[in-house]
Coordinates of C-alpha atoms and ligand atoms in Angstrom, one line a residue:
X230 CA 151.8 91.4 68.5
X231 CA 148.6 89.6 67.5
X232 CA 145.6 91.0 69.2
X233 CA 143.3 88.0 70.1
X234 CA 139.8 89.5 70.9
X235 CA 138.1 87.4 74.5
X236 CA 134.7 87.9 72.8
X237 CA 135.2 85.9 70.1
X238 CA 136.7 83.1 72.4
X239 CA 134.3 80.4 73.7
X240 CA 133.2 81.3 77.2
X241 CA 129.9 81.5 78.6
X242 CA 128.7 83.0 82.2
X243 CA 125.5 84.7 83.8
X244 CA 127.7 87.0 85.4
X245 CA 128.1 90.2 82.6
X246 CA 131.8 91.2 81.8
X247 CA 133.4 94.5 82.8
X248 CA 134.6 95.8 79.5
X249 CA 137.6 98.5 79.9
X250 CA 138.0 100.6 77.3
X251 CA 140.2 103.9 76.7
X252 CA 141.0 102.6 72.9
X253 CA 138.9 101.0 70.6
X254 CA 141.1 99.1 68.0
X255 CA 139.5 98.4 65.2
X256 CA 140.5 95.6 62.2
X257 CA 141.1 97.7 59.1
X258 CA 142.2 101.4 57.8
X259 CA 138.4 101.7 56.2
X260 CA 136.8 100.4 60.1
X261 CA 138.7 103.4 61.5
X262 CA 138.2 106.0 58.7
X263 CA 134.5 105.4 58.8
X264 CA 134.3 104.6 63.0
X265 CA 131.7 107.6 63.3
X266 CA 129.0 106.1 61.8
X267 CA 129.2 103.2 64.6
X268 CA 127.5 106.0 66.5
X269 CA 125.0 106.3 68.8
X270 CA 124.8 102.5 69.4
X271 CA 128.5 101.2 68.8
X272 CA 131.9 101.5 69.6
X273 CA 134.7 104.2 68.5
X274 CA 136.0 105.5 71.8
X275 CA 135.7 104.7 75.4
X276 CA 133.8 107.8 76.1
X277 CA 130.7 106.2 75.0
X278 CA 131.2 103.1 76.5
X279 CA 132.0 99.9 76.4
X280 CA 129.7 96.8 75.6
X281 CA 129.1 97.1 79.7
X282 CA 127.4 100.0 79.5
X283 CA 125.2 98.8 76.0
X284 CA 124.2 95.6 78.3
X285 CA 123.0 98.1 81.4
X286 CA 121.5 100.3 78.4
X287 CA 119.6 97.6 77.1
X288 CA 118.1 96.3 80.4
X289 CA 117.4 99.7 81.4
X290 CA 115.4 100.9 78.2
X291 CA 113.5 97.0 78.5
X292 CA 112.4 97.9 82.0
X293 CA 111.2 101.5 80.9
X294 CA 109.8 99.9 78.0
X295 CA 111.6 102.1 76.0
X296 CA 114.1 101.5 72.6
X297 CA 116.9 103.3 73.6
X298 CA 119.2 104.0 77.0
X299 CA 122.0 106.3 78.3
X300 CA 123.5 106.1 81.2
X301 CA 125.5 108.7 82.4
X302 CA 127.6 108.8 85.8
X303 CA 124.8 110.6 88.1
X304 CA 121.3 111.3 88.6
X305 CA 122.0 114.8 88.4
X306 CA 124.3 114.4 85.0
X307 CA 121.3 112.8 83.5
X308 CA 119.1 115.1 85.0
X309 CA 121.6 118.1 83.3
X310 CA 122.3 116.2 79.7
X311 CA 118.5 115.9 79.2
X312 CA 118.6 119.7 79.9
X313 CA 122.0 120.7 77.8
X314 CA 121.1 117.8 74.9
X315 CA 118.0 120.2 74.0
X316 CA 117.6 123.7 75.3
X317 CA 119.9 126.5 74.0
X318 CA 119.5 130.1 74.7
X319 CA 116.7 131.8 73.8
X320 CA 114.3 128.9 74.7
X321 CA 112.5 129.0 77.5
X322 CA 112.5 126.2 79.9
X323 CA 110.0 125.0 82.4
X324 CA 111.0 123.5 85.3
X325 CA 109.2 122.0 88.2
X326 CA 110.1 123.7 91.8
X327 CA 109.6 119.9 93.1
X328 CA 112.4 119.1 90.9
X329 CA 115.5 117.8 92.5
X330 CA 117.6 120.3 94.4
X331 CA 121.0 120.8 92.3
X332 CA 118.7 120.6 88.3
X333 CA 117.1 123.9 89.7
X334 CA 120.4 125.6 91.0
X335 CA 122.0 124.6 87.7
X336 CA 119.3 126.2 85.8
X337 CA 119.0 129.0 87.9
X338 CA 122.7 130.0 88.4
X339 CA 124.2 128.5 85.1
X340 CA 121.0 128.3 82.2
X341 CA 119.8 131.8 83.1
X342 CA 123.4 133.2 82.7
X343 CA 123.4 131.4 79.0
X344 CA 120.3 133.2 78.0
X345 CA 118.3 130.5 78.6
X346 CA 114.7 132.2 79.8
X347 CA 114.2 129.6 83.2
X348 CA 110.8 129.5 84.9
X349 CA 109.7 127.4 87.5
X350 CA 106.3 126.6 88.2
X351 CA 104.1 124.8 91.0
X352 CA 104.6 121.2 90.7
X353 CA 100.5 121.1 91.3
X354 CA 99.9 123.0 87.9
X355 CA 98.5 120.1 86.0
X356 CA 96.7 120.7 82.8
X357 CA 97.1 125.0 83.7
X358 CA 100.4 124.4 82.4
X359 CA 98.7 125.6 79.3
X360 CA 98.8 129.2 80.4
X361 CA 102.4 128.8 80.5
X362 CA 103.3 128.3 77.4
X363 CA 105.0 130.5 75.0
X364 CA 106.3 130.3 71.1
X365 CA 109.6 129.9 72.6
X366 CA 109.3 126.8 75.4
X367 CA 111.5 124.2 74.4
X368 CA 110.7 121.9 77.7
X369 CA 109.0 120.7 80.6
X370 CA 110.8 119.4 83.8
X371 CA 109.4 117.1 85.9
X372 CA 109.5 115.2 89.2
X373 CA 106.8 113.1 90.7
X374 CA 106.2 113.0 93.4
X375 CA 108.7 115.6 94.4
X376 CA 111.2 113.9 96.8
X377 CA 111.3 116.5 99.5
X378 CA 107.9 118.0 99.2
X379 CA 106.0 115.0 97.8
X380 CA 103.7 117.0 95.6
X381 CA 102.0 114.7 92.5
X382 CA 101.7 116.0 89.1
X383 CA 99.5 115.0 87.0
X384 CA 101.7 113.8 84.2
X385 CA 99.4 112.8 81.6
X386 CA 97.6 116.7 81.8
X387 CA 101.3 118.1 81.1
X388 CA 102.4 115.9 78.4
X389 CA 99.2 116.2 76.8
X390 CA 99.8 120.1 76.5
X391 CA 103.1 119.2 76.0
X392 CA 102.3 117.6 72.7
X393 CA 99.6 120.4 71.5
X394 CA 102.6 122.9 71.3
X395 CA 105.7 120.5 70.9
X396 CA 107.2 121.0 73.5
X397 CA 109.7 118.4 74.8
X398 CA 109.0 116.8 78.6
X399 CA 111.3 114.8 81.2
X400 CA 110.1 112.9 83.8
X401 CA 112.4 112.1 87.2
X402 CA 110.4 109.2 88.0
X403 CA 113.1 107.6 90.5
X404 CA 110.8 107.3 93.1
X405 CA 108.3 105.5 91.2
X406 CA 110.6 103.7 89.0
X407 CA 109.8 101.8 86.0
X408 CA 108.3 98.8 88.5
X409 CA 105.4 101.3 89.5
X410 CA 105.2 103.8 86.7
X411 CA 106.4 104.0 82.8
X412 CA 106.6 107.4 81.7
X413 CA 107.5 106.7 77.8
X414 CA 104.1 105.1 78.4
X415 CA 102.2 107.7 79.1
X416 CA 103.7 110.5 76.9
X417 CA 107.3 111.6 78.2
X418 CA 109.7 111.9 76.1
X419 CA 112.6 111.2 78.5
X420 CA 112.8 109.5 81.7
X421 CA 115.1 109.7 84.3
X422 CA 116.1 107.2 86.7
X423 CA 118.5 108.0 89.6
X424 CA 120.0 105.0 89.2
X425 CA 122.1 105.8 92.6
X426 CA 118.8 104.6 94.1
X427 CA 116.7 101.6 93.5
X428 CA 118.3 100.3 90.4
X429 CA 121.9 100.5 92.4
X430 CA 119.9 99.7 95.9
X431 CA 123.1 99.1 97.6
X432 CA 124.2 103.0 98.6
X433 CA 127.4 102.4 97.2
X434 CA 127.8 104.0 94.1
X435 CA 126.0 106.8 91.7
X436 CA 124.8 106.5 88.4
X437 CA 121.9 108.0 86.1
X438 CA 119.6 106.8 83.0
X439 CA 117.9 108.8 80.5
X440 CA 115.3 106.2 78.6
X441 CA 113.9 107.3 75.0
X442 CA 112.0 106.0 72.1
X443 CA 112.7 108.9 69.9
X444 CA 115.5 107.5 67.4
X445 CA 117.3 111.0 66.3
X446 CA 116.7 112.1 70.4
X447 CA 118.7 109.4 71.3
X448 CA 121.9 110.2 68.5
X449 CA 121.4 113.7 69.8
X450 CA 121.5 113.0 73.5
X451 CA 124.6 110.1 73.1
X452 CA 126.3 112.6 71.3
X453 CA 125.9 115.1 74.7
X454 CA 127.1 112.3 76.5
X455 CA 130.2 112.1 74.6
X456 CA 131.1 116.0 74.0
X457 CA 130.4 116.4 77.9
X458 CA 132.8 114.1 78.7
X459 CA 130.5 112.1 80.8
X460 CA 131.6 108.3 80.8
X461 CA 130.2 106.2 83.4
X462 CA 133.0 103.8 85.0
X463 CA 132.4 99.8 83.8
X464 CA 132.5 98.7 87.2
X465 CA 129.4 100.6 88.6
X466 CA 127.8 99.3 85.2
X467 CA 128.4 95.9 86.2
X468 CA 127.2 96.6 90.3
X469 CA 124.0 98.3 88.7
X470 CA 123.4 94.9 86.5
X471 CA 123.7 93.1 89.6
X472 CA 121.5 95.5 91.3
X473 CA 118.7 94.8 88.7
X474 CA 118.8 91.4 89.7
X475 CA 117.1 92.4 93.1
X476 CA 115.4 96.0 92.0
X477 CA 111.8 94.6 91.8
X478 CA 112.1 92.2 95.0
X479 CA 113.5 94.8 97.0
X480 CA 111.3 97.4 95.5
X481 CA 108.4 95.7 96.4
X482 CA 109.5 94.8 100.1
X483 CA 110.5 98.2 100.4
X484 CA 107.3 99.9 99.2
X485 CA 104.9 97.6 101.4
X486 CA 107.4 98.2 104.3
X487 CA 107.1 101.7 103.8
X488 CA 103.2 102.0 103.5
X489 CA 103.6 100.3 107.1
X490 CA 105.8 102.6 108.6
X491 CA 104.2 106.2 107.0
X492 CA 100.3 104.5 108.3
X493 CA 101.5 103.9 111.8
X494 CA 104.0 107.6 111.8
X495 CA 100.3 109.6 110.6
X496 CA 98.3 108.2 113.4
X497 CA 100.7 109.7 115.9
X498 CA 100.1 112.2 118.1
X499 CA 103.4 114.4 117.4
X500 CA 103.1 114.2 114.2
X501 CA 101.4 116.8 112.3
X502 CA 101.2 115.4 108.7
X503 CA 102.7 113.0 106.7
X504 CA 103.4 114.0 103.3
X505 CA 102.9 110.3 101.3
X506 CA 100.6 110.2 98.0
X507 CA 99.8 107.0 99.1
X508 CA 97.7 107.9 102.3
X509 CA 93.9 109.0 101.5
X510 CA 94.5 112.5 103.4
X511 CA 97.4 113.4 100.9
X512 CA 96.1 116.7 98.1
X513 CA 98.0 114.1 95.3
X514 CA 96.0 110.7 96.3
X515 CA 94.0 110.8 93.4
X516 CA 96.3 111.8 90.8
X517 CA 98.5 108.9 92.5
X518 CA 96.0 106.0 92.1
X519 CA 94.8 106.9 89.1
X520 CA 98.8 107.4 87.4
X521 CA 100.5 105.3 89.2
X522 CA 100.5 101.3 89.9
X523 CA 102.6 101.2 93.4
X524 CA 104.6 103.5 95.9
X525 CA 108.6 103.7 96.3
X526 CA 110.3 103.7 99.8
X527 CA 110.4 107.3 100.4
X528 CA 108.0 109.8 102.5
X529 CA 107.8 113.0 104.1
X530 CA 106.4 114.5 107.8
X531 CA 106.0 117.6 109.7
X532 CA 106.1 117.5 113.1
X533 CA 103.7 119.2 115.4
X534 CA 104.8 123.1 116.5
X535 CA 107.4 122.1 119.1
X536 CA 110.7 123.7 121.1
X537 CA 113.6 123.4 118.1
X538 CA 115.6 121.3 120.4
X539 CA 112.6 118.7 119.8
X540 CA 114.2 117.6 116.5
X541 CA 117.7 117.1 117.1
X542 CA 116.5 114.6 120.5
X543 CA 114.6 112.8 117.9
X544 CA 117.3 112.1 115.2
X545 CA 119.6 111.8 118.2
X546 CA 117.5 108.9 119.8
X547 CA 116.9 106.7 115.9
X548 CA 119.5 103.3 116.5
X549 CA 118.0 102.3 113.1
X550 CA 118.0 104.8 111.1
X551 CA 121.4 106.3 110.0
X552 CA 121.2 110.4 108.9
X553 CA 121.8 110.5 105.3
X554 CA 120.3 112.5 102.5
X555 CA 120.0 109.6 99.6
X556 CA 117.8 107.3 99.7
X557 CA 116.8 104.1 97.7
X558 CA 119.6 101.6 99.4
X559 CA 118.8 98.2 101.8
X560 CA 119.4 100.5 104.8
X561 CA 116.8 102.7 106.1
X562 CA 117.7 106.6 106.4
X563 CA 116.6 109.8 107.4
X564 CA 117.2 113.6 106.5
X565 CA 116.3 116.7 107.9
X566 CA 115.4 120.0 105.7
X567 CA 115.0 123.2 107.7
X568 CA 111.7 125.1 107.8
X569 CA 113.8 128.0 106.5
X570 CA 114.6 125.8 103.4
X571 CA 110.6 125.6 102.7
X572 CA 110.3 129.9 103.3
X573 CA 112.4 130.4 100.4
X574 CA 111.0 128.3 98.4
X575 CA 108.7 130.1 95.2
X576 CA 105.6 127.1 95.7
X577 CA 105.6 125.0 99.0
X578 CA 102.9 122.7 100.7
X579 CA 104.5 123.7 104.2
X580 CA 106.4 126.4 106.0
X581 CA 107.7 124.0 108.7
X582 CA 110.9 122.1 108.8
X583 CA 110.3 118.5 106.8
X584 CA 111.9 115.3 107.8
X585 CA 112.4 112.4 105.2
X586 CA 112.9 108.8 106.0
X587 CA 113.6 106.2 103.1
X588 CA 112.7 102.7 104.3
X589 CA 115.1 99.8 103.7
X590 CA 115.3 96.1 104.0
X591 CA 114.5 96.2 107.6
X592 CA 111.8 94.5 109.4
X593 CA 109.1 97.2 109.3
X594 CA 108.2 96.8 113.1
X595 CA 111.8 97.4 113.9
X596 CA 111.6 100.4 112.5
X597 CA 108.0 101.7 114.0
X598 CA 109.8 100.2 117.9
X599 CA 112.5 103.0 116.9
X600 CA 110.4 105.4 115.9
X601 CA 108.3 104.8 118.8
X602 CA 111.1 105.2 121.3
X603 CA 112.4 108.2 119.3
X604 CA 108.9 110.2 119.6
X605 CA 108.8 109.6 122.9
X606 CA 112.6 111.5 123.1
X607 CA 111.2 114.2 120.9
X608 CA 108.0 114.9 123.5
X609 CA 110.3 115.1 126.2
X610 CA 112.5 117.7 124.7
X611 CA 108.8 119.2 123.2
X612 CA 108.1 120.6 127.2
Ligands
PLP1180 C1 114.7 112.3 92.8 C2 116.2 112.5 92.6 N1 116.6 112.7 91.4 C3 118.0 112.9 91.1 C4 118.9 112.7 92.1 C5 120.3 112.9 91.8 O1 120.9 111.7 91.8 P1 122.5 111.6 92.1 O2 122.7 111.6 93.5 O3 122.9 110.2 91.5 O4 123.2 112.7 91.3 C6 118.4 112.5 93.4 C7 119.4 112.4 94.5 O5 119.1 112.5 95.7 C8 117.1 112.4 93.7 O6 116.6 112.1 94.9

């Protein structure tokens, strides 16, 4: 049976095509014999996508101003092939303990066990960094603002150490995201995107992007990809193209919405601090202003010292505000991470329980009105 190829047929649309793949055919004996070499770029398996993913890729790297993209089927995965693509045992790895939740459990309970020599450090080190370096750190993890905590680093004192001893950085600048702050700019050599969040924006699926410039980084971390197994479905590629349609609309609704919410939530009398890089008050407004070009639609508080029932009346009383831990999607949403969660923790700015609210599509003063009527719930229960 003749194959007859529907790229080469004459169709035109701006919606992108969902390529499936398992196979890759290819026209001649010396195409197939030689089908390695279309690598990192091109096509020789469905494990490394199809030209769905290459479109996504490409938009991606454009928006991080970067030349090359991979995307992978999580945040975390992307957070873990940036890890796996370049550490090996023996090295010693530096990792933020702002950095998202599951990178440090996977370093801690899988890395250390592979002889990998793991060290986390506080995400407020800046250019002190410098004192922990040794002949054998292969790289630097990390997050800013941490997304619980909300701690800035100061990214350009890092990578600048980084580069005296070359040593390899990463960057999970989801809450940022390339609208508000380029970290291949600025030094990184990898930046990760959560694409579950903003570029997504719709809560309904989960993704990851590692964006590069380094030519012989990116073979090595597309060849991670592959050998990990890690392809990302062609549908949620086509959903996250459709979600960069919106991305900087929504991301710039969503951060002025959220500068309203976090301003009216600090001047409250329950509330004890709001943890936002954005507000004057915050230790990382500086580094913020001076790094960064806007805010994304995620903050932190602490409650005033209060009965523990306090809490759970306040959650309990939100119509708007659905408990959930993601965040980045057209729906507001709050999370709750205990005060015992901060104790354990090696470098925290608070020993009290945090709460986390990511601000949606939703009329801002909607959202204050029910956090209004849902601080008044939380002093009753207070005593
Ligand atoms: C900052 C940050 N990075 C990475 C991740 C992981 O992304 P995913 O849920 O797609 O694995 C998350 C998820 O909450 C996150 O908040």
């Amino acid at each position: 049976m003749q194959y007859i190829d529907p790229a080469k047929q004459k169709f035109a649309s701006l919606s992108p095509a969902v390529w499936r793949a398992s196979t890759v055919v290819f026209d001649t004996f010396e195409e197939f014999a030689e089908r390695k070499q279309r690598q990192p770029d091109g096509y020789s398996y469905g494990i490394t996508g199809t030209p769905t993913a290459r479109e996504l890729e490409r938009r991606v790297a454009a928006l991080e101003n970067g030349r090359h993209c991979v995307v992978v089927p999580s945040g975390q995965a992307a957070l873990m092939v940036s890890v796996m693509a370049f550490v090996r045992g023996g090295d010693h790895l530096l990792i933020s303990d702002s950095c998202y939740g599951a990178l440090k459990t996977f370093a801690r309970s899988w890395l250390s066990q592979m002889g990998v020599d793991v060290e986390f450090y506080p995400p407020t080190i800046d250019g002190a960094i410098e004192t922990l370096i040794r002949p054998n750190t292969r790289m630097i993890c990390m997050e800013a603002p941490g997304t619980v905590t909300m701690e800035m680093q100061d990214v350009a004192a890092v990578t600048a150490v980084a580069k005296k001893y070359g040593v390899k950085t990463m960057l999970d600048n989801t809450w940022a995201s390339p609208l508000y702050f380029r970290p291949l700019d600025h030094g990184v050599d990898l930046s990760i995107e959560a694409a579950t969040k903003m570029f997504g924006g719709h809560s309904d699926l989960l993704m990851g992007t590692i964006s590069l410039n380094n030519a012989d980084d990116y073979a090595v971390l597309r060849e991670t990809q592959s050998i990990m197994g890690l392809n990302t479905s062609p549908e949620d590629c086509f959903l996250v193209l459709r979600g960069l349609e919106t991305f900087s609309l929504r991301m710039q609704h969503q951060s002025a919405s959220t500068r309203k919410v976090a301003d009216w939530l600090a001047a409250q009398p329950q509330i004890d601090s709001v943890l936002f890089p954005v507000l004057e008050s915050d230790p990382g407004h500086e580094i913020w202003k001076k790094q960064f070009s806007g805010n994304g639609c995620l903050f932190s508080f602490i409650f005033r010292p209060a009965k523990e029932q306090a809490i759970s009346a306040f959650f309990n009383a939100l119509n708007h505000f659905p408990i959930g831990a993601s965040w980045g999607g057209t729906h507001s949403l709050i999370a709750y991470y205990p005060a015992s969660q901060q104790q354990a923790r090696a470098f925290t700015p608070t020993q009290q329980a945090i709460i986390r609210i990511s601000i949606g599509l939703e009329d801002p003063e909607l959202l204050i009105a029910d956090l209004k009527q849902a601080l008044s719930a939380w002093q009753q229960a207070a005593g």
